[in-house]
Every structure is written in structure tokens, then in C-alpha cells.
Amino acid sequence: MSDHTQESSQFPVEKSLSGQEQNVYPVLRHVSMVKKYPDRWVTRSHTADTAVLYALDMGEGYVLIERTMLSQAGWSEDQLHQYAIANLQELPYSVKTQEVAGNRIHFISPSDGYAASRVLLESVLQTFDQQKEGTQLGVAIPHQDVLIIADLVGDAGANLLARLTYDFATKGQVPISILPFFWEEGELTPFLVVSNGGGSEIQRKENPGHS
């Protein structure tokens, strides 16, 4: 597969999915994009701030899969999701780790266009959770080309991840979420760092409709 980092604009909006089972992948977008065009793309709920969409990989880029493409191919949404996750699991990646003030920050950023999508691989998050030495596991998907997984120590670690997430989100070609997450009991929960009387407070954000 050629390296590519964003949705391609050089292909027609609609392509056929017939025979393309091995070329579909999940991608993540902010929920505002889905709300703007609620009936256009095939989507799956993820968190309060993020949604899963699907891409047809074209080698030099990808196009987002629309509902009409799915119906023309005769696939169900569950079939598409299963194909996409299976293909994602086959993509290789490496992990770079930095330690900052006792917090271990892991960066997954292969140049295949689907770095952030690895957050959908529960086994990846479970492995890091089992290996953590701090008080909580933090996760960030600031843009499509990076997944950040952090072994955090207390509120100071959460503050660090929040700053890091915002910084990365402002630099990505396909921003996803400026809010970081805690990985708790198999779910991603967005959190905010709120200034409070000269200090700060960590506030979890409700996550309705998570599946």
C-alpha cells in the first residue's frame, strides 16, 4: 500500500465496493461532521465526540464510503465493519515511547492513513492497560495520523495528556478530537481539564450511545 494520510480528492465521490472487501478500513471523525451530513456516510457510534466512518482505500488515498455504495454492493453495515476491522488488524505498526515526569507516552503513527483507527482494536488498548504502572490509561486521537496511549500518574498526567492532545489536534490534516480519553472498564470516556480557583479539575464527559 502506498503511504497516504488523507481523504483523496482526485477520485470521483462514488466508487464501487464490489470485490473490494480487502480494501476497506475504518476511520474516525468528529461527530460534528456526521451531524452535518447525517444520511450521507456509513457510520457507527464510538464516543460522545467521535464517530467511525469507513474508507475505500485507493492506494494513493481513500474515499469515504457512502450509504449508496453499501447498498449497491449488497453489504450490510455489520459486514462492512467486520471487513474493515479485519483489514486494520493486518496493518503493521510500531510504537515510540517517551517518558515525561513519570508518565509514559506511547505514540503509534504509521504512515498508512489509519494510525488513529487502531483505537478500535480493543486488544491493543487492553495490552497497554495491562502493562501500565501509573494510575490510569489515557488515550488520544487528535488527528487521523496518530494514536497516543499514555500511562498516566494522577491528575498531573491527565493534564499533560490534555495539553498534548490539543497541540497535536491543531497540527493534523484530519483533526478528530481535542479531548483526550480515559480507558476504563473497556470504554473510552472523554475528559476535560477545568480551571478551578487557581487549580484544575478533571471532569469526565458523558458518553451516551457508546457501542
PDB file of C-alpha atoms in Angstrom:
ATOM      1  CA  MET A   1       0.000   0.000   0.000  1.00  0.00           C
ATOM      2  CA  SER A   2       1.280   3.461  -0.831  1.00  0.00           C
ATOM      3  CA  ASP A   3       1.706   5.907   2.046  1.00  0.00           C
ATOM      4  CA  HIS A   4      -1.197   8.292   2.309  1.00  0.00           C
ATOM      5  CA  THR A   5      -2.611  10.404   5.070  1.00  0.00           C
ATOM      6  CA  GLN A   6      -5.903  11.848   3.993  1.00  0.00           C
ATOM      7  CA  GLU A   7      -9.093  11.511   2.069  1.00  0.00           C
ATOM      8  CA  SER A   8      -8.359  11.705  -1.624  1.00  0.00           C
ATOM      9  CA  SER A   9      -9.936  14.417  -3.751  1.00  0.00           C
ATOM     10  CA  GLN A  10      -8.711  13.133  -7.098  1.00  0.00           C
ATOM     11  CA  PHE A  11     -11.222  10.277  -7.332  1.00  0.00           C
ATOM     12  CA  PRO A  12     -14.946  10.538  -8.074  1.00  0.00           C
ATOM     13  CA  VAL A  13     -17.030  10.757  -4.916  1.00  0.00           C
ATOM     14  CA  GLU A  14     -18.662   7.395  -5.557  1.00  0.00           C
ATOM     15  CA  LYS A  15     -16.781   4.171  -6.347  1.00  0.00           C
ATOM     16  CA  SER A  16     -17.940   0.573  -6.401  1.00  0.00           C
ATOM     17  CA  LEU A  17     -17.347  -1.678  -3.397  1.00  0.00           C
ATOM     18  CA  SER A  18     -17.792  -4.852  -5.440  1.00  0.00           C
ATOM     19  CA  GLY A  19     -14.766  -7.099  -4.927  1.00  0.00           C
ATOM     20  CA  GLN A  20     -13.164  -4.577  -2.560  1.00  0.00           C
ATOM     21  CA  GLU A  21     -13.541  -6.485   0.703  1.00  0.00           C
ATOM     22  CA  GLN A  22      -9.781  -6.306   1.370  1.00  0.00           C
ATOM     23  CA  ASN A  23      -9.538  -2.560   0.667  1.00  0.00           C
ATOM     24  CA  VAL A  24     -11.914  -1.108   3.250  1.00  0.00           C
ATOM     25  CA  TYR A  25     -10.766   0.368   6.563  1.00  0.00           C
ATOM     26  CA  PRO A  26     -12.323   2.234   9.484  1.00  0.00           C
ATOM     27  CA  VAL A  27     -11.511   5.900  10.037  1.00  0.00           C
ATOM     28  CA  LEU A  28     -12.509   8.325  12.773  1.00  0.00           C
ATOM     29  CA  ARG A  29     -14.089  11.756  12.519  1.00  0.00           C
ATOM     30  CA  HIS A  30     -15.530  14.295  14.929  1.00  0.00           C
ATOM     31  CA  VAL A  31     -19.273  13.793  15.409  1.00  0.00           C
ATOM     32  CA  SER A  32     -19.969  17.281  14.052  1.00  0.00           C
ATOM     33  CA  MET A  33     -19.104  16.028  10.567  1.00  0.00           C
ATOM     34  CA  VAL A  34     -21.660  13.238  10.817  1.00  0.00           C
ATOM     35  CA  LYS A  35     -24.332  15.567  12.173  1.00  0.00           C
ATOM     36  CA  LYS A  36     -23.773  17.919   9.254  1.00  0.00           C
ATOM     37  CA  TYR A  37     -24.449  15.143   6.717  1.00  0.00           C
ATOM     38  CA  PRO A  38     -26.458  12.577   8.731  1.00  0.00           C
ATOM     39  CA  ASP A  39     -27.603  10.465   5.781  1.00  0.00           C
ATOM     40  CA  ARG A  40     -24.526  10.524   3.562  1.00  0.00           C
ATOM     41  CA  TRP A  41     -21.921   8.172   5.023  1.00  0.00           C
ATOM     42  CA  VAL A  42     -21.990   4.769   6.658  1.00  0.00           C
ATOM     43  CA  THR A  43     -21.265   5.483  10.326  1.00  0.00           C
ATOM     44  CA  ARG A  44     -21.001   3.679  13.642  1.00  0.00           C
ATOM     45  CA  SER A  45     -21.187   5.243  17.089  1.00  0.00           C
ATOM     46  CA  HIS A  46     -17.931   5.486  19.007  1.00  0.00           C
ATOM     47  CA  THR A  47     -17.817   8.134  21.765  1.00  0.00           C
ATOM     48  CA  ALA A  48     -19.638  11.357  22.612  1.00  0.00           C
ATOM     49  CA  ASP A  49     -17.129  13.255  20.450  1.00  0.00           C
ATOM     50  CA  THR A  50     -16.148  10.768  17.758  1.00  0.00           C
ATOM     51  CA  ALA A  51     -17.745   8.530  15.152  1.00  0.00           C
ATOM     52  CA  VAL A  52     -16.493   5.694  12.990  1.00  0.00           C
ATOM     53  CA  LEU A  53     -16.715   6.084   9.221  1.00  0.00           C
ATOM     54  CA  TYR A  54     -15.306   3.764   6.572  1.00  0.00           C
ATOM     55  CA  ALA A  55     -12.811   4.277   3.775  1.00  0.00           C
ATOM     56  CA  LEU A  56     -12.300   2.580   0.445  1.00  0.00           C
ATOM     57  CA  ASP A  57      -8.529   2.558   0.015  1.00  0.00           C
ATOM     58  CA  MET A  58      -7.398   3.657  -3.441  1.00  0.00           C
ATOM     59  CA  GLY A  59      -3.638   3.229  -2.955  1.00  0.00           C
ATOM     60  CA  GLU A  60      -2.804   6.928  -3.180  1.00  0.00           C
ATOM     61  CA  GLY A  61      -5.623   7.977  -0.877  1.00  0.00           C
ATOM     62  CA  TYR A  62      -9.108   6.919   0.085  1.00  0.00           C
ATOM     63  CA  VAL A  63     -12.738   7.871  -0.355  1.00  0.00           C
ATOM     64  CA  LEU A  64     -15.275   7.738   2.449  1.00  0.00           C
ATOM     65  CA  ILE A  65     -17.901   5.071   1.913  1.00  0.00           C
ATOM     66  CA  GLU A  66     -21.397   6.403   1.344  1.00  0.00           C
ATOM     67  CA  ARG A  67     -24.654   4.607   2.061  1.00  0.00           C
ATOM     68  CA  THR A  68     -25.448   4.316  -1.644  1.00  0.00           C
ATOM     69  CA  MET A  69     -22.163   2.481  -2.241  1.00  0.00           C
ATOM     70  CA  LEU A  70     -23.018  -0.005   0.505  1.00  0.00           C
ATOM     71  CA  SER A  71     -26.485  -0.743  -0.837  1.00  0.00           C
ATOM     72  CA  GLN A  72     -25.206  -1.154  -4.390  1.00  0.00           C
ATOM     73  CA  ALA A  73     -22.653  -3.728  -3.181  1.00  0.00           C
ATOM     74  CA  GLY A  74     -25.303  -5.592  -1.191  1.00  0.00           C
ATOM     75  CA  TRP A  75     -23.281  -5.413   2.027  1.00  0.00           C
ATOM     76  CA  SER A  76     -24.734  -4.874   5.478  1.00  0.00           C
ATOM     77  CA  GLU A  77     -23.208  -2.329   7.842  1.00  0.00           C
ATOM     78  CA  ASP A  78     -22.014  -5.169  10.078  1.00  0.00           C
ATOM     79  CA  GLN A  79     -20.295  -6.866   7.136  1.00  0.00           C
ATOM     80  CA  LEU A  80     -18.507  -3.630   6.251  1.00  0.00           C
ATOM     81  CA  HIS A  81     -17.378  -3.199   9.854  1.00  0.00           C
ATOM     82  CA  GLN A  82     -16.076  -6.766  10.041  1.00  0.00           C
ATOM     83  CA  TYR A  83     -14.131  -6.404   6.768  1.00  0.00           C
ATOM     84  CA  ALA A  84     -12.690  -3.055   7.877  1.00  0.00           C
ATOM     85  CA  ILE A  85     -11.555  -4.233  11.318  1.00  0.00           C
ATOM     86  CA  ALA A  86     -10.040  -7.429   9.889  1.00  0.00           C
ATOM     87  CA  ASN A  87      -8.055  -5.403   7.354  1.00  0.00           C
ATOM     88  CA  LEU A  88      -6.922  -2.933  10.021  1.00  0.00           C
ATOM     89  CA  GLN A  89      -5.629  -5.782  12.182  1.00  0.00           C
ATOM     90  CA  GLU A  90      -3.342  -6.862   9.336  1.00  0.00           C
ATOM     91  CA  LEU A  91      -1.579  -3.491   9.049  1.00  0.00           C
ATOM     92  CA  PRO A  92       1.808  -3.347  10.831  1.00  0.00           C
ATOM     93  CA  TYR A  93       2.780  -0.546  13.198  1.00  0.00           C
ATOM     94  CA  SER A  94       5.492   0.372  15.641  1.00  0.00           C
ATOM     95  CA  VAL A  95       5.387   2.222  18.949  1.00  0.00           C
ATOM     96  CA  LYS A  96       7.600   5.118  20.052  1.00  0.00           C
ATOM     97  CA  THR A  97       7.658   5.869  23.767  1.00  0.00           C
ATOM     98  CA  GLN A  98       8.694   8.961  25.716  1.00  0.00           C
ATOM     99  CA  GLU A  99       8.715   9.433  29.463  1.00  0.00           C
ATOM    100  CA  VAL A 100       7.677  12.826  30.818  1.00  0.00           C
ATOM    101  CA  ALA A 101       7.577  13.436  34.564  1.00  0.00           C
ATOM    102  CA  GLY A 102       6.880   9.775  35.298  1.00  0.00           C
ATOM    103  CA  ASN A 103       4.227   9.462  32.589  1.00  0.00           C
ATOM    104  CA  ARG A 104       4.955   7.055  29.731  1.00  0.00           C
ATOM    105  CA  ILE A 105       3.571   8.402  26.462  1.00  0.00           C
ATOM    106  CA  HIS A 106       3.288   5.924  23.587  1.00  0.00           C
ATOM    107  CA  PHE A 107       2.915   7.171  20.002  1.00  0.00           C
ATOM    108  CA  ILE A 108       1.547   4.994  17.189  1.00  0.00           C
ATOM    109  CA  SER A 109       1.900   6.853  13.889  1.00  0.00           C
ATOM    110  CA  PRO A 110       2.479   4.652  10.841  1.00  0.00           C
ATOM    111  CA  SER A 111       2.132   6.497   7.542  1.00  0.00           C
ATOM    112  CA  ASP A 112      -0.692   4.322   6.229  1.00  0.00           C
ATOM    113  CA  GLY A 113      -3.508   6.801   6.904  1.00  0.00           C
ATOM    114  CA  TYR A 114      -5.101   4.670   9.631  1.00  0.00           C
ATOM    115  CA  ALA A 115      -2.990   5.365  12.718  1.00  0.00           C
ATOM    116  CA  ALA A 116      -5.829   6.693  14.876  1.00  0.00           C
ATOM    117  CA  SER A 117      -8.078   3.852  13.733  1.00  0.00           C
ATOM    118  CA  ARG A 118      -6.063   1.421  15.887  1.00  0.00           C
ATOM    119  CA  VAL A 119      -8.013   2.787  18.844  1.00  0.00           C
ATOM    120  CA  LEU A 120     -10.800   0.494  17.592  1.00  0.00           C
ATOM    121  CA  LEU A 121      -8.618  -2.559  18.226  1.00  0.00           C
ATOM    122  CA  GLU A 122      -9.576  -3.388  21.783  1.00  0.00           C
ATOM    123  CA  SER A 123      -6.720  -5.861  22.135  1.00  0.00           C
ATOM    124  CA  VAL A 124      -4.220  -3.012  21.633  1.00  0.00           C
ATOM    125  CA  LEU A 125      -5.732  -0.935  24.430  1.00  0.00           C
ATOM    126  CA  GLN A 126      -6.057  -3.963  26.696  1.00  0.00           C
ATOM    127  CA  THR A 127      -2.361  -4.754  26.273  1.00  0.00           C
ATOM    128  CA  PHE A 128      -1.280  -1.250  27.257  1.00  0.00           C
ATOM    129  CA  ASP A 129      -3.745  -1.257  30.143  1.00  0.00           C
ATOM    130  CA  GLN A 130      -2.302  -4.499  31.496  1.00  0.00           C
ATOM    131  CA  GLN A 131       1.227  -3.091  31.247  1.00  0.00           C
ATOM    132  CA  LYS A 132       0.545   0.294  32.830  1.00  0.00           C
ATOM    133  CA  GLU A 133       2.338   1.261  36.033  1.00  0.00           C
ATOM    134  CA  GLY A 134       0.536   4.539  36.683  1.00  0.00           C
ATOM    135  CA  THR A 135      -2.955   5.239  37.999  1.00  0.00           C
ATOM    136  CA  GLN A 136      -4.876   5.321  34.712  1.00  0.00           C
ATOM    137  CA  LEU A 137      -4.593   4.737  30.986  1.00  0.00           C
ATOM    138  CA  GLY A 138      -5.156   7.766  28.795  1.00  0.00           C
ATOM    139  CA  VAL A 139      -5.882   7.708  25.071  1.00  0.00           C
ATOM    140  CA  ALA A 140      -5.876  10.473  22.484  1.00  0.00           C
ATOM    141  CA  ILE A 141      -6.909  10.563  18.819  1.00  0.00           C
ATOM    142  CA  PRO A 142      -6.170  14.215  17.978  1.00  0.00           C
ATOM    143  CA  HIS A 143      -5.993  13.510  14.252  1.00  0.00           C
ATOM    144  CA  GLN A 144      -6.164  10.539  11.890  1.00  0.00           C
ATOM    145  CA  ASP A 145      -2.384  10.099  11.627  1.00  0.00           C
ATOM    146  CA  VAL A 146      -1.565   9.432  15.273  1.00  0.00           C
ATOM    147  CA  LEU A 147      -2.827   7.394  18.218  1.00  0.00           C
ATOM    148  CA  ILE A 148      -1.477   8.380  21.626  1.00  0.00           C
ATOM    149  CA  ILE A 149      -1.718   5.937  24.525  1.00  0.00           C
ATOM    150  CA  ALA A 150      -0.477   7.207  27.872  1.00  0.00           C
ATOM    151  CA  ASP A 151       0.394   5.515  31.159  1.00  0.00           C
ATOM    152  CA  LEU A 152      -0.627   8.392  33.426  1.00  0.00           C
ATOM    153  CA  VAL A 153       0.192   9.293  37.013  1.00  0.00           C
ATOM    154  CA  GLY A 154      -2.650  11.161  38.710  1.00  0.00           C
ATOM    155  CA  ASP A 155      -4.247  14.436  37.654  1.00  0.00           C
ATOM    156  CA  ALA A 156      -0.880  15.842  36.591  1.00  0.00           C
ATOM    157  CA  GLY A 157      -0.637  13.087  33.984  1.00  0.00           C
ATOM    158  CA  ALA A 158      -4.171  13.801  32.775  1.00  0.00           C
ATOM    159  CA  ASN A 159      -3.268  17.485  32.435  1.00  0.00           C
ATOM    160  CA  LEU A 160      -0.199  16.566  30.417  1.00  0.00           C
ATOM    161  CA  LEU A 161      -2.216  14.399  28.020  1.00  0.00           C
ATOM    162  CA  ALA A 162      -4.852  17.130  27.614  1.00  0.00           C
ATOM    163  CA  ARG A 163      -2.202  19.669  26.581  1.00  0.00           C
ATOM    164  CA  LEU A 164      -0.546  17.177  24.259  1.00  0.00           C
ATOM    165  CA  THR A 165      -3.857  16.265  22.616  1.00  0.00           C
ATOM    166  CA  TYR A 166      -4.769  19.885  21.943  1.00  0.00           C
ATOM    167  CA  ASP A 167      -1.330  20.585  20.494  1.00  0.00           C
ATOM    168  CA  PHE A 168      -1.494  17.601  18.124  1.00  0.00           C
ATOM    169  CA  ALA A 169      -5.091  18.344  17.095  1.00  0.00           C
ATOM    170  CA  THR A 170      -4.128  21.800  15.859  1.00  0.00           C
ATOM    171  CA  LYS A 171      -1.451  20.333  13.567  1.00  0.00           C
ATOM    172  CA  GLY A 172      -3.202  17.395  11.923  1.00  0.00           C
ATOM    173  CA  GLN A 173      -4.560  17.372   8.373  1.00  0.00           C
ATOM    174  CA  VAL A 174      -7.676  15.499   9.518  1.00  0.00           C
ATOM    175  CA  PRO A 175      -8.429  16.639  13.112  1.00  0.00           C
ATOM    176  CA  ILE A 176     -10.617  14.323  15.166  1.00  0.00           C
ATOM    177  CA  SER A 177     -10.841  15.247  18.852  1.00  0.00           C
ATOM    178  CA  ILE A 178      -9.186  17.883  21.005  1.00  0.00           C
ATOM    179  CA  LEU A 179     -10.374  15.998  24.088  1.00  0.00           C
ATOM    180  CA  PRO A 180      -8.382  13.069  25.499  1.00  0.00           C
ATOM    181  CA  PHE A 181      -9.984   9.938  26.948  1.00  0.00           C
ATOM    182  CA  PHE A 182      -9.601   7.593  29.856  1.00  0.00           C
ATOM    183  CA  TRP A 183      -9.733   3.879  29.026  1.00  0.00           C
ATOM    184  CA  GLU A 184     -11.850   2.481  31.849  1.00  0.00           C
ATOM    185  CA  GLU A 185     -13.582  -0.897  32.033  1.00  0.00           C
ATOM    186  CA  GLY A 186     -13.376  -1.407  28.304  1.00  0.00           C
ATOM    187  CA  GLU A 187     -14.705   2.014  27.308  1.00  0.00           C
ATOM    188  CA  LEU A 188     -13.282   5.361  26.241  1.00  0.00           C
ATOM    189  CA  THR A 189     -14.536   8.262  28.342  1.00  0.00           C
ATOM    190  CA  PRO A 190     -13.687  11.821  27.192  1.00  0.00           C
ATOM    191  CA  PHE A 191     -12.454  14.170  29.880  1.00  0.00           C
ATOM    192  CA  LEU A 192     -11.958  17.911  30.324  1.00  0.00           C
ATOM    193  CA  VAL A 193      -9.442  19.789  32.432  1.00  0.00           C
ATOM    194  CA  VAL A 194     -11.373  22.647  34.038  1.00  0.00           C
ATOM    195  CA  SER A 195      -9.670  25.553  35.792  1.00  0.00           C
ATOM    196  CA  ASN A 196     -10.956  25.883  39.321  1.00  0.00           C
ATOM    197  CA  GLY A 197      -9.841  28.571  41.771  1.00  0.00           C
ATOM    198  CA  GLY A 198      -6.237  28.675  40.652  1.00  0.00           C
ATOM    199  CA  GLY A 199      -6.072  24.907  40.246  1.00  0.00           C
ATOM    200  CA  SER A 200      -7.642  22.446  37.858  1.00  0.00           C
ATOM    201  CA  GLU A 201     -10.213  19.684  37.992  1.00  0.00           C
ATOM    202  CA  ILE A 202     -10.631  16.621  35.794  1.00  0.00           C
ATOM    203  CA  GLN A 203     -14.217  16.226  34.583  1.00  0.00           C
ATOM    204  CA  ARG A 204     -15.420  13.183  32.695  1.00  0.00           C
ATOM    205  CA  LYS A 205     -17.846  13.774  29.836  1.00  0.00           C
ATOM    206  CA  GLU A 206     -20.949  11.620  29.475  1.00  0.00           C
ATOM    207  CA  ASN A 207     -20.696   9.101  26.698  1.00  0.00           C
ATOM    208  CA  PRO A 208     -24.248   8.286  25.511  1.00  0.00           C
ATOM    209  CA  GLY A 209     -24.815   5.675  22.851  1.00  0.00           C
ATOM    210  CA  HIS A 210     -21.395   4.090  23.136  1.00  0.00           C
ATOM    211  CA  SER A 211     -21.220   0.679  21.490  1.00  0.00           C
TER     212      SER A 211
END
